[in-house]
């Protein structure tokens, strides 16, 4: 079976776009071929800075012949119906259709549509121009004289050549010549821009890869990454150092080079007085270089690893020198930022009002930055006011969270006040991703309590489902207060996530709240805090909403429920058990998780399975009678209990209800479940020996009341009717 090789060669494609673009090319081409009736054994995409390549193996040489029967109208249908049928079937006359009979519907027309298969070459030549022209680049460009013409080709960077080869593995291959905007597909490609710019004639994928490698191009991005990583480790080791690995940077650098050459540069040791995080980000962001350190140490060395795309004749000396000059210049700027942030601001007299508002000490640099943040009225969000107003609201929320989290409120308040101060530092202005990190460093320098400094950094955590959680109680409190304020604020102004759009990362914030509550064991009820905090926000921003309107608050609680379901399902919990525990008003997420855990163990046991079956039978029977309007007694009358089985069940329910309630008050849900399991035998016996719908209306009402007691007893833990099985 023949193979297909496609290469689209252009000017340098931005590294961040390459992997997705290659995947898009594979999907678009294979989908188009399959839709046209071809099949294939396998397809793999490749990419370098200057090319996207697709290798499709085992492609069928021809699409299959198609025979389709299209049913039409009855033979006695009106002319318009018949004309429509002829148009849809591609027939010129009704005589070309066949007549078939149906015993029930009578005679009707059928069109037999036969389509001959087409050669793969024809199909490929037909689909490729459209795929290339409509390729989903985020910001395509036009170029050259043709760019002024309507409908000219748009591509991420100027497209230079196309290779399209088709043929069996061991026979001659042919070019599939299609054309787009003057570029005609051929069997010619080119190697490394500097080392091997000559034309290369291509036959099939294997010789294509080998020819490119001779021409200083490594096609496989994963192989380029592997070369860079191992050579960087070796160079660092040879100099008594270890590489500080960075997967994101490695991915980016592998997309900048076709022939990776790993070199080591250095800078003056004086720059090591700058925090390691700033050094690393400066070198990474500006020069795409890796940093190094001595084995086992946290602080960096003054050596960095760079990756060149050129195998220089001088061994890379000039390349190292040029990169070193840029690194030194950037580090000089970073050192300037670092020192400036530790000094006094020039306009302290204008910050006194803000300092008084937040209890700040203007002798301390970080306090000055917080006062400046407030005095400048830096906007947090157009509908939610300034950063200073937001910090005040986070303080208010932190006051409601500190006690349940077991944190010292004075330390919490100090941490909240300084948590956003580093947004006004020059280091964070240059490197926004260092917010929190720089706040902690500046807090340590001005002598803040350790837990306060740590909370300034950790209150942004967790940043995702696998990110670390804050450790200390102060940091936990500030993190919860910050995220809750964010969520409640955006719900107050109706800026909720919609579909896949979540510009303010509110799903991540909700998951952060859930993870902290569950994994750090914080006993926090959400609804009262949502209600009171939203009322404050409404007052701050002038929202006029009726006090009795709880739709936004309950909607936010429902949002937490949705995130909690996702979290618990990811932990292995059954969706029906989660639904059995959750009610629209449930706002203690920690209790939900513990109930689900206990319920999971319970329904897995033999007693649990049997009690579940009996309870569901009782609940369903009771619900059916309630729906019919059958009278159910307000309470169970012992005088009307005639049979031993119903007396035994009534006594068991009274005992179990009291014991289960006591266990639930102690948050011992496993014990509550164990107590409930003792109902299994009396429930089973009740349904064996007792006829609920007795002819005596009073006895029937009494027995239905007994079933209601079963529902109420089990309902203290979960709604058993929602549990499958």
XYZ file of C-alpha atoms in Angstrom:
725
model
C 0.000 0.000 0.000
C 1.354 3.467 -0.841
C 2.585 6.085 1.618
C 2.158 9.856 1.555
C 4.846 12.399 2.505
C 3.837 16.032 2.895
C 6.153 18.899 3.865
C 5.158 22.555 4.164
C 8.334 24.665 4.430
C 8.199 28.299 5.453
C 10.046 31.050 7.251
C 10.471 30.441 11.008
C 7.263 29.354 12.726
C 6.914 30.669 16.322
C 7.982 27.866 18.677
C 4.791 28.007 20.747
C 2.667 27.238 17.659
C 4.617 24.352 16.144
C 3.379 21.317 18.059
C -0.307 22.240 17.746
C 0.065 23.190 14.083
C 1.614 19.815 13.248
C -1.224 18.058 15.072
C -3.790 20.195 13.241
C -2.181 19.279 9.903
C -2.370 15.562 10.685
C -6.038 15.783 11.717
C -7.111 17.957 8.796
C -5.400 15.785 6.168
C -6.415 12.400 7.579
C -10.007 13.540 8.177
C -10.254 14.804 4.591
C -8.840 11.582 3.160
C -11.145 9.370 5.235
C -14.145 11.499 4.300
C -13.209 11.008 0.624
C -13.262 7.235 1.080
C -9.593 6.427 1.747
C -8.174 4.601 4.763
C -4.665 4.465 6.223
C -2.645 2.388 8.674
C -0.884 5.160 10.564
C 0.013 8.849 10.503
C 2.642 10.840 12.371
C 3.430 14.533 12.327
C 6.827 16.255 12.684
C 7.923 19.846 12.988
C 10.979 22.090 13.013
C 11.189 25.894 13.093
C 10.897 25.947 9.276
C 8.695 23.009 8.342
C 5.607 20.963 9.151
C 5.831 17.372 7.948
C 3.268 14.588 7.741
C 4.086 10.891 7.191
C 1.026 8.764 6.347
C 1.620 5.018 5.955
C -0.543 2.342 4.317
C -2.873 4.671 2.433
C -5.344 2.933 0.135
C -4.567 3.612 -3.515
C -8.185 4.154 -4.479
C -11.486 4.899 -2.808
C -14.137 2.181 -3.027
C -16.984 2.193 -5.507
C -20.212 3.345 -3.856
C -23.713 2.072 -4.615
C -26.509 3.847 -2.805
C -30.262 3.336 -2.908
C -32.158 6.558 -2.309
C -35.849 6.152 -1.548
C -38.184 8.607 -3.248
C -41.893 9.525 -3.188
C -44.836 7.279 -4.054
C -45.489 6.783 -7.762
C -48.733 8.739 -7.475
C -47.040 11.748 -5.799
C -47.444 15.258 -7.252
C -45.014 16.668 -9.817
C -43.144 18.948 -7.361
C -42.297 16.024 -5.067
C -41.009 14.017 -8.016
C -38.981 16.957 -9.366
C -37.374 17.447 -5.953
C -36.513 13.756 -5.808
C -34.872 13.885 -9.269
C -32.768 16.924 -8.297
C -31.619 15.341 -5.024
C -30.744 12.043 -6.714
C -29.064 13.650 -9.742
C -31.461 12.054 -12.240
C -32.655 13.734 -15.430
C -35.827 11.685 -15.878
C -38.109 9.602 -13.690
C -37.542 6.741 -16.128
C -34.025 6.413 -14.674
C -35.543 5.477 -11.283
C -36.787 2.057 -10.284
C -40.181 1.270 -8.788
C -40.453 -0.832 -5.641
C -43.559 -2.053 -3.832
C -44.394 -1.981 -0.144
C -47.450 -3.977 1.093
C -48.428 -1.119 3.405
C -47.273 2.005 1.547
C -47.777 0.984 -2.053
C -45.404 1.630 -4.980
C -42.605 4.184 -4.647
C -39.575 5.327 -6.644
C -35.988 4.358 -5.774
C -32.865 5.918 -7.299
C -29.814 3.699 -7.632
C -26.807 6.014 -7.364
C -23.473 4.506 -8.311
C -20.223 6.365 -7.844
C -16.954 4.971 -9.097
C -13.990 5.106 -6.766
C -11.234 7.649 -7.356
C -7.474 7.352 -7.225
C -5.759 8.570 -4.063
C -3.596 10.966 -6.132
C -6.704 12.726 -7.435
C -8.220 12.984 -3.960
C -4.997 14.298 -2.384
C -4.542 16.922 -5.094
C -8.152 17.995 -4.552
C -8.136 18.352 -0.737
C -4.655 19.795 -0.091
C -5.078 23.355 -1.429
C -8.141 23.968 0.747
C -6.424 22.593 3.861
C -3.371 24.811 3.324
C -5.359 27.906 2.426
C -7.730 27.577 5.404
C -5.138 26.352 7.919
C -6.152 27.501 11.459
C -3.180 29.712 12.353
C -4.074 32.139 15.172
C -2.549 35.168 13.387
C -1.729 34.399 9.736
C 0.075 36.943 7.540
C 0.198 37.884 3.864
C 3.382 38.717 1.942
C 4.796 39.736 -1.412
C 3.106 41.353 -4.382
C 0.168 38.938 -4.257
C -0.754 40.065 -0.741
C -2.623 43.047 -2.176
C -4.944 40.772 -4.126
C -8.238 39.570 -2.577
C -8.077 35.940 -1.457
C -4.278 35.785 -1.414
C -2.673 33.024 0.652
C -2.346 33.697 4.375
C 0.137 31.653 6.423
C 1.830 32.060 9.785
C 5.060 33.070 7.986
C 5.784 33.186 4.224
C 5.300 29.714 2.760
C 8.264 28.815 0.530
C 7.805 25.277 -0.792
C 5.628 22.173 -0.657
C 6.725 18.550 -0.953
C 4.023 15.974 -1.735
C 5.254 12.455 -2.553
C 3.069 9.382 -3.006
C 3.950 5.755 -3.671
C 4.660 2.262 -2.303
C 7.549 1.623 0.072
C 9.757 -0.272 -2.401
C 8.686 1.193 -5.753
C 8.968 4.501 -7.535
C 7.158 7.401 -5.934
C 5.452 10.245 -7.756
C 4.874 13.906 -7.050
C 1.250 14.901 -6.574
C 1.368 18.340 -8.215
C -1.119 20.767 -6.810
C -0.677 24.528 -6.753
C -1.556 27.250 -4.304
C -0.756 30.933 -4.842
C 2.019 30.120 -7.272
C 3.676 27.454 -5.106
C 3.572 24.085 -6.858
C 4.067 20.874 -4.873
C 7.266 19.070 -5.899
C 9.943 16.673 -4.675
C 12.402 19.435 -3.696
C 13.151 20.643 -0.186
C 16.062 22.441 1.478
C 18.217 21.765 4.504
C 19.684 24.038 7.189
C 19.459 27.708 6.235
C 23.207 28.328 6.783
C 24.944 24.946 6.770
C 23.185 23.304 3.806
C 20.976 25.670 1.804
C 21.202 23.526 -1.361
C 18.176 21.772 -2.875
C 17.437 18.194 -1.775
C 15.512 15.759 -3.982
C 13.045 13.658 -1.999
C 11.557 10.237 -2.812
C 9.969 8.930 0.369
C 9.969 9.581 4.107
C 12.994 7.491 5.149
C 15.373 9.047 2.635
C 13.818 12.450 3.366
C 14.752 12.153 7.058
C 18.249 10.887 6.241
C 18.855 13.642 3.666
C 17.704 16.330 6.074
C 20.027 15.049 8.789
C 22.969 15.201 6.346
C 21.836 18.763 5.669
C 21.991 19.607 9.424
C 18.248 19.315 10.146
C 16.911 16.974 12.835
C 13.265 16.510 11.927
C 11.961 14.872 15.132
C 11.282 17.513 17.807
C 11.403 14.928 20.603
C 14.860 13.866 19.446
C 15.998 17.509 19.381
C 14.705 17.894 22.937
C 16.568 14.769 24.010
C 19.817 15.989 22.429
C 19.505 19.408 24.079
C 18.687 17.958 27.502
C 21.465 15.368 27.570
C 24.109 17.660 26.061
C 23.166 20.400 28.559
C 23.460 17.954 31.450
C 26.841 16.769 30.161
C 28.212 20.294 29.688
C 27.068 21.276 33.188
C 28.528 18.089 34.715
C 31.847 18.662 32.971
C 32.044 22.032 34.748
C 31.121 20.639 38.177
C 27.538 21.890 37.959
C 24.022 20.557 37.421
C 21.402 21.785 34.998
C 18.278 23.429 36.425
C 15.784 21.656 34.197
C 12.778 23.447 32.710
C 10.387 21.442 30.528
C 8.620 24.520 29.147
C 11.892 26.163 28.133
C 13.156 22.888 26.656
C 10.026 22.643 24.501
C 10.455 26.236 23.347
C 14.178 25.974 22.583
C 13.685 22.758 20.597
C 11.350 24.815 18.400
C 14.012 27.456 17.771
C 16.726 25.214 16.334
C 17.000 22.577 13.611
C 20.593 21.585 14.475
C 21.007 22.074 18.261
C 24.457 23.003 19.569
C 24.748 23.292 23.346
C 27.237 25.845 24.777
C 27.993 27.331 28.203
C 28.294 31.013 28.988
C 28.905 32.952 32.208
C 28.279 36.261 33.941
C 29.878 38.079 36.863
C 29.364 36.545 40.311
C 28.260 39.944 41.629
C 24.899 39.377 39.956
C 24.285 36.374 42.208
C 23.136 38.826 44.888
C 19.903 39.004 42.873
C 17.326 36.383 43.945
C 17.660 33.162 41.987
C 14.080 33.407 40.726
C 14.831 36.764 39.051
C 18.096 35.518 37.534
C 16.388 32.432 36.162
C 13.467 34.356 34.682
C 15.716 37.066 33.230
C 17.922 34.554 31.444
C 14.980 32.377 30.390
C 12.680 35.143 29.178
C 15.211 37.306 27.361
C 17.741 34.783 26.037
C 15.955 31.391 26.179
C 18.867 29.998 28.196
C 19.021 27.481 31.061
C 20.622 28.219 34.429
C 22.895 25.956 36.486
C 23.804 25.405 40.124
C 26.278 23.435 42.155
C 25.024 19.904 42.915
C 22.716 19.864 45.927
C 22.518 23.655 46.292
C 19.475 25.899 45.857
C 21.299 29.061 44.788
C 22.428 29.387 41.188
C 25.909 29.474 39.730
C 27.089 32.218 37.384
C 27.084 29.851 34.389
C 24.218 29.451 31.946
C 23.494 27.025 29.111
C 22.562 28.324 25.670
C 21.446 26.429 22.573
C 22.655 27.614 19.173
C 21.323 26.675 15.741
C 24.800 26.976 14.200
C 27.838 24.714 14.463
C 30.361 27.564 14.626
C 33.889 27.210 13.291
C 35.337 28.901 16.410
C 33.652 26.414 18.727
C 30.934 28.936 19.601
C 33.125 31.598 21.228
C 31.465 34.523 19.458
C 27.996 33.109 20.104
C 28.796 32.730 23.811
C 30.239 36.249 23.894
C 27.168 37.753 22.230
C 24.711 35.961 24.518
C 26.803 36.888 27.560
C 26.607 40.590 26.683
C 22.814 40.460 26.525
C 22.548 38.398 29.740
C 24.756 40.872 31.612
C 22.705 43.816 30.378
C 19.462 42.164 31.483
C 20.900 41.176 34.861
C 22.121 44.723 35.339
C 18.519 45.888 34.883
C 17.287 43.187 37.270
C 19.848 44.215 39.914
C 18.636 47.785 39.541
C 15.018 46.691 40.097
C 15.994 44.577 43.109
C 17.812 47.471 44.804
C 15.188 50.075 43.935
C 12.439 47.939 45.477
C 14.295 47.934 48.779
C 14.557 51.720 48.889
C 12.093 54.441 49.853
C 9.600 55.849 47.405
C 10.120 59.559 46.673
C 6.562 60.704 47.528
C 5.956 59.241 50.984
C 4.024 62.308 52.151
C 1.275 61.530 49.627
C 0.818 58.012 51.023
C -0.123 58.815 54.621
C -3.878 58.462 54.139
C -3.497 55.042 52.568
C -1.024 54.014 55.266
C -3.502 54.979 57.970
C -6.321 53.101 56.242
C -4.356 49.821 56.204
C -2.234 50.280 59.330
C 0.987 50.460 57.294
C 4.442 51.488 58.476
C 5.895 53.874 55.877
C 9.407 53.196 57.158
C 9.146 49.773 55.495
C 9.564 49.444 51.709
C 6.833 46.842 51.150
C 4.358 48.863 53.235
C 5.153 51.857 51.032
C 4.341 49.840 47.914
C 0.984 48.778 49.344
C 0.179 52.385 50.201
C 1.185 53.383 46.678
C -1.026 50.667 45.188
C -3.994 52.105 47.079
C -3.154 55.778 46.511
C -2.861 55.308 42.744
C -6.323 53.727 42.623
C -4.975 50.902 40.467
C -7.993 49.184 38.918
C -8.635 45.547 39.760
C -11.703 45.254 37.513
C -13.874 47.922 35.923
C -16.991 46.712 37.772
C -15.286 45.756 41.051
C -13.190 48.800 41.798
C -9.539 49.239 42.745
C -6.897 46.923 44.145
C -7.026 48.857 47.414
C -10.788 48.296 47.730
C -10.269 44.653 46.945
C -7.633 44.276 49.685
C -10.112 45.776 52.156
C -12.703 43.196 51.122
C -10.191 40.335 51.395
C -9.428 41.545 54.934
C -13.139 41.313 55.730
C -13.387 37.810 54.275
C -10.217 36.711 56.070
C -11.824 37.731 59.351
C -14.643 35.267 58.597
C -12.241 32.461 57.679
C -9.444 32.797 60.252
C -11.274 31.098 63.139
C -12.451 27.995 61.221
C -8.945 27.678 59.773
C -7.412 27.973 63.257
C -5.224 30.962 62.324
C -4.079 33.986 64.348
C -6.182 36.840 62.949
C -3.550 39.550 63.587
C -1.022 37.659 61.516
C -3.654 36.914 58.876
C -4.590 40.584 58.618
C -0.950 41.649 58.255
C -0.437 39.058 55.513
C -3.556 40.202 53.649
C -2.498 43.846 53.814
C 0.888 43.038 52.259
C -0.256 40.236 49.918
C -0.706 42.474 46.871
C 1.987 45.058 47.688
C 4.569 43.545 45.361
C 2.335 44.445 42.407
C 3.909 47.912 42.761
C 7.497 46.636 42.816
C 9.691 47.047 39.745
C 10.706 43.382 39.820
C 7.101 42.210 39.488
C 6.435 44.939 36.936
C 9.144 43.366 34.780
C 8.269 39.751 35.649
C 4.555 39.477 36.577
C 4.934 35.721 37.115
C 7.015 36.533 40.234
C 4.141 38.128 42.141
C 3.960 36.557 45.562
C 7.513 35.239 45.306
C 8.981 38.753 45.403
C 6.479 39.799 48.048
C 7.817 37.059 50.331
C 11.430 38.065 49.716
C 10.788 41.743 50.419
C 8.745 40.828 53.520
C 11.643 38.768 54.881
C 14.055 41.661 54.249
C 11.892 44.043 56.288
C 11.576 41.598 59.189
C 8.016 40.307 58.879
C 6.953 37.188 60.785
C 7.861 34.010 58.894
C 4.237 32.895 58.526
C 3.302 36.321 57.139
C 6.093 36.237 54.540
C 5.153 32.700 53.533
C 1.467 33.582 53.253
C 2.256 36.432 50.851
C 3.757 33.910 48.430
C 1.458 30.953 49.062
C -1.893 32.743 48.994
C -1.914 32.337 45.184
C -1.763 28.552 45.579
C -2.951 26.195 44.291
C -2.618 27.378 40.694
C -4.024 24.124 39.319
C -5.159 20.585 40.161
C -1.600 19.338 40.704
C -0.101 22.445 42.306
C 0.961 22.417 45.948
C -1.395 23.759 48.613
C -0.529 26.406 51.204
C 0.877 24.755 54.332
C 0.571 27.156 57.251
C -2.807 28.142 58.736
C -2.184 31.821 58.019
C -1.410 31.090 54.365
C -4.459 28.803 54.146
C -6.686 31.576 55.488
C -5.342 34.237 53.125
C -5.587 31.868 50.143
C -9.218 31.048 50.947
C -10.121 34.695 51.540
C -8.506 35.800 48.282
C -10.213 33.120 46.169
C -13.610 33.503 47.835
C -13.524 37.271 47.348
C -12.670 36.763 43.676
C -15.508 34.289 43.103
C -18.138 36.210 45.046
C -17.112 39.464 43.366
C -17.427 38.164 39.824
C -20.737 36.479 40.654
C -21.987 39.782 42.058
C -21.332 41.518 38.723
C -22.475 38.538 36.612
C -19.055 37.791 35.083
C -19.346 34.003 35.362
C -17.588 31.402 33.202
C -19.535 30.497 30.078
C -18.843 27.320 28.116
C -15.109 27.033 27.552
C -14.524 30.713 28.346
C -13.193 31.498 31.806
C -11.075 34.664 31.454
C -10.738 35.222 35.198
C -9.844 31.573 35.991
C -12.855 31.202 38.283
C -13.033 27.429 37.842
C -9.432 27.224 39.020
C -10.235 29.474 42.002
C -13.204 27.300 43.008
C -11.126 24.137 42.702
C -8.480 25.822 44.856
C -11.048 26.527 47.571
C -12.287 22.933 47.404
C -8.802 21.420 47.548
C -7.781 23.583 50.517
C -10.976 22.797 52.451
C -10.807 19.059 51.790
C -7.083 18.383 51.818
C -6.275 20.741 54.696
C -9.389 19.780 56.692
C -10.928 23.260 57.080
C -14.463 23.088 58.517
C -15.957 26.028 56.639
C -19.602 26.661 55.776
C -19.773 28.650 52.558
C -23.290 30.041 52.190
C -23.313 32.492 55.148
C -19.971 33.882 53.985
C -21.141 34.134 50.377
C -24.300 35.977 51.461
C -22.618 38.488 53.770
C -19.667 39.158 51.460
C -21.848 39.642 48.390
C -23.949 42.128 50.353
C -20.781 44.093 51.121
C -19.678 44.046 47.473
C -23.141 45.163 46.346
C -22.894 48.092 48.761
C -19.355 48.979 47.590
C -20.206 49.048 43.889
C -23.745 50.385 44.176
C -25.586 47.216 43.157
C -29.285 47.443 44.009
C -30.537 43.906 44.523
C -33.456 42.869 46.719
C -32.209 41.295 49.948
C -34.538 38.313 49.510
C -33.114 37.575 46.040
C -30.680 34.733 46.698
C -30.307 33.600 43.086
C -26.685 34.732 42.671
C -25.579 33.281 46.002
C -27.218 29.906 45.362
C -25.883 29.889 41.813
C -22.332 30.332 43.141
C -22.924 27.532 45.647
C -24.128 25.357 42.749
C -20.903 26.244 40.910
C -18.934 24.949 43.897
C -21.045 21.779 43.811
C -20.207 21.234 40.139
C -16.470 21.675 40.799
C -16.723 19.405 43.847
C -18.344 16.660 41.768
C -15.493 16.838 39.264
C -12.923 16.738 42.068
C -14.536 13.783 43.871
C -15.043 11.829 40.643
C -11.358 12.352 39.867
C -10.670 10.847 43.303
C -12.699 7.775 42.326
C -16.077 8.561 43.915
C -19.275 7.395 42.207
C -21.438 10.176 40.791
C -24.649 8.699 42.235
C -23.167 8.646 45.751
C -22.160 12.303 45.403
C -25.685 13.192 44.252
C -27.125 11.221 47.177
C -25.243 13.423 49.639
C -25.487 16.830 47.942
C -28.532 19.044 48.293
C -28.893 22.543 46.766
C -28.229 24.117 50.179
C -25.252 21.929 51.175
C -22.385 24.316 51.915
C -20.012 22.267 54.086
C -17.884 20.669 51.383
C -15.668 18.826 53.839
C -18.701 17.040 55.250
C -19.833 16.112 51.740
C -16.504 14.453 51.009
C -16.537 12.563 54.304
C -20.120 11.400 53.790
C -19.305 10.198 50.270
C -16.287 8.320 51.608
C -18.361 6.610 54.302
C -21.225 5.915 51.902
C -18.818 4.330 49.402
C -17.600 1.884 52.016
C -21.172 1.231 53.206
C -22.749 0.400 49.839
C -19.821 -1.901 49.060
C -20.638 -4.100 52.061
C -23.214 -6.908 51.982
C -25.343 -5.302 54.721
C -25.196 -2.009 52.885
C -26.357 -3.506 49.598
C -29.280 -5.266 51.255
C -30.319 -2.273 53.343
C -30.094 -0.112 50.230
C -32.480 -2.446 48.409
C -34.916 -2.487 51.349
C -34.731 1.264 51.884
C -35.303 2.018 48.208
C -38.321 -0.290 48.256
C -39.703 1.527 51.288
C -39.059 4.989 49.796
C -40.553 4.099 46.410
C -43.666 2.538 47.973
C -44.133 5.558 50.233
C -43.602 8.024 47.338
C -46.159 6.168 45.199
C -48.787 6.306 47.947
C -48.052 9.986 48.668
C -48.487 10.740 44.982
C -51.882 9.005 45.001
C -52.917 11.047 48.028
C -53.043 8.095 50.431
C -53.215 9.243 54.035
C -49.952 8.892 55.952
C -50.147 9.225 59.716
C -48.320 12.158 61.302
C -46.511 9.766 63.608
C -46.328 6.053 64.377
C -48.855 4.817 66.935
C -47.508 1.835 68.863
C -51.083 0.781 69.606
C -51.673 0.159 65.891
C -48.568 -2.016 65.458
C -50.145 -5.480 65.268
C -47.368 -7.714 63.968
C -44.037 -8.585 65.568
C -42.130 -7.535 62.419
C -43.475 -3.991 62.492
C -42.957 -3.693 66.245
C -39.381 -4.898 65.836
C -38.744 -2.405 62.995
C -40.211 0.519 64.984
C -38.015 -0.270 67.981
C -34.934 -0.645 65.738
C -35.564 2.674 63.984
C -35.863 4.545 67.306
C -32.583 3.087 68.529
C -30.753 3.520 65.218
C -31.978 7.108 64.696
C -30.674 8.185 68.100
C -27.307 6.435 67.672
C -26.834 7.593 64.073
C -27.656 11.189 64.982
C -25.109 11.067 67.786
C -22.447 9.707 65.427
C -23.227 12.400 62.822
C -22.898 15.151 65.435
C -19.403 13.817 66.102
C -18.780 13.737 62.321
C -18.258 9.980 62.602
C -20.031 8.976 59.406
C -18.595 5.479 59.265
C -20.106 4.714 62.662
C -23.410 6.233 61.523
C -23.373 3.907 58.521
C -22.521 0.933 60.702
C -25.475 1.752 62.935
C -27.789 2.087 59.921
C -26.673 -1.326 58.660
C -28.350 -2.916 61.722
C -31.688 -1.981 60.134
C -31.113 -4.563 57.417
C -32.672 -7.538 59.261
C -35.803 -5.772 60.617
C -36.438 -4.083 57.234
C -36.128 -7.418 55.411
C -38.464 -9.112 57.895
C -40.954 -6.228 57.679
C -41.350 -6.603 53.909
C -41.579 -10.390 54.242
C -44.205 -10.485 57.006
C -46.158 -7.221 56.672
C -48.681 -6.048 54.089
C -48.340 -2.260 54.070
C -51.609 -1.529 52.249
C -53.842 -3.077 54.874
C -57.605 -2.865 54.392
C -57.854 -0.923 57.652
C -57.096 2.709 56.705
C -55.679 3.537 60.156
C -53.268 0.576 60.099
C -52.245 1.426 56.518
C -51.562 5.065 57.458
C -49.557 3.892 60.473
C -47.437 1.478 58.398
C -46.782 4.206 55.811
C -45.621 6.443 58.672
C -43.228 3.631 59.616
C -41.819 3.692 56.069
C -41.370 7.443 56.419
C -39.297 6.825 59.527
C -37.018 4.552 57.455
C -36.599 7.358 54.895
C -35.875 9.909 57.616
C -33.412 7.665 59.439
C -31.335 6.911 56.342
C -31.818 10.464 55.043
C -29.693 11.834 57.865
C -26.712 10.489 55.906
C -27.843 10.367 52.262
C -30.806 10.216 49.904
C -30.757 6.459 49.256
C -33.248 6.824 46.387
C -30.510 8.432 44.259
C -28.091 5.536 44.677
C -27.908 3.123 41.757
C -28.257 -0.622 42.389
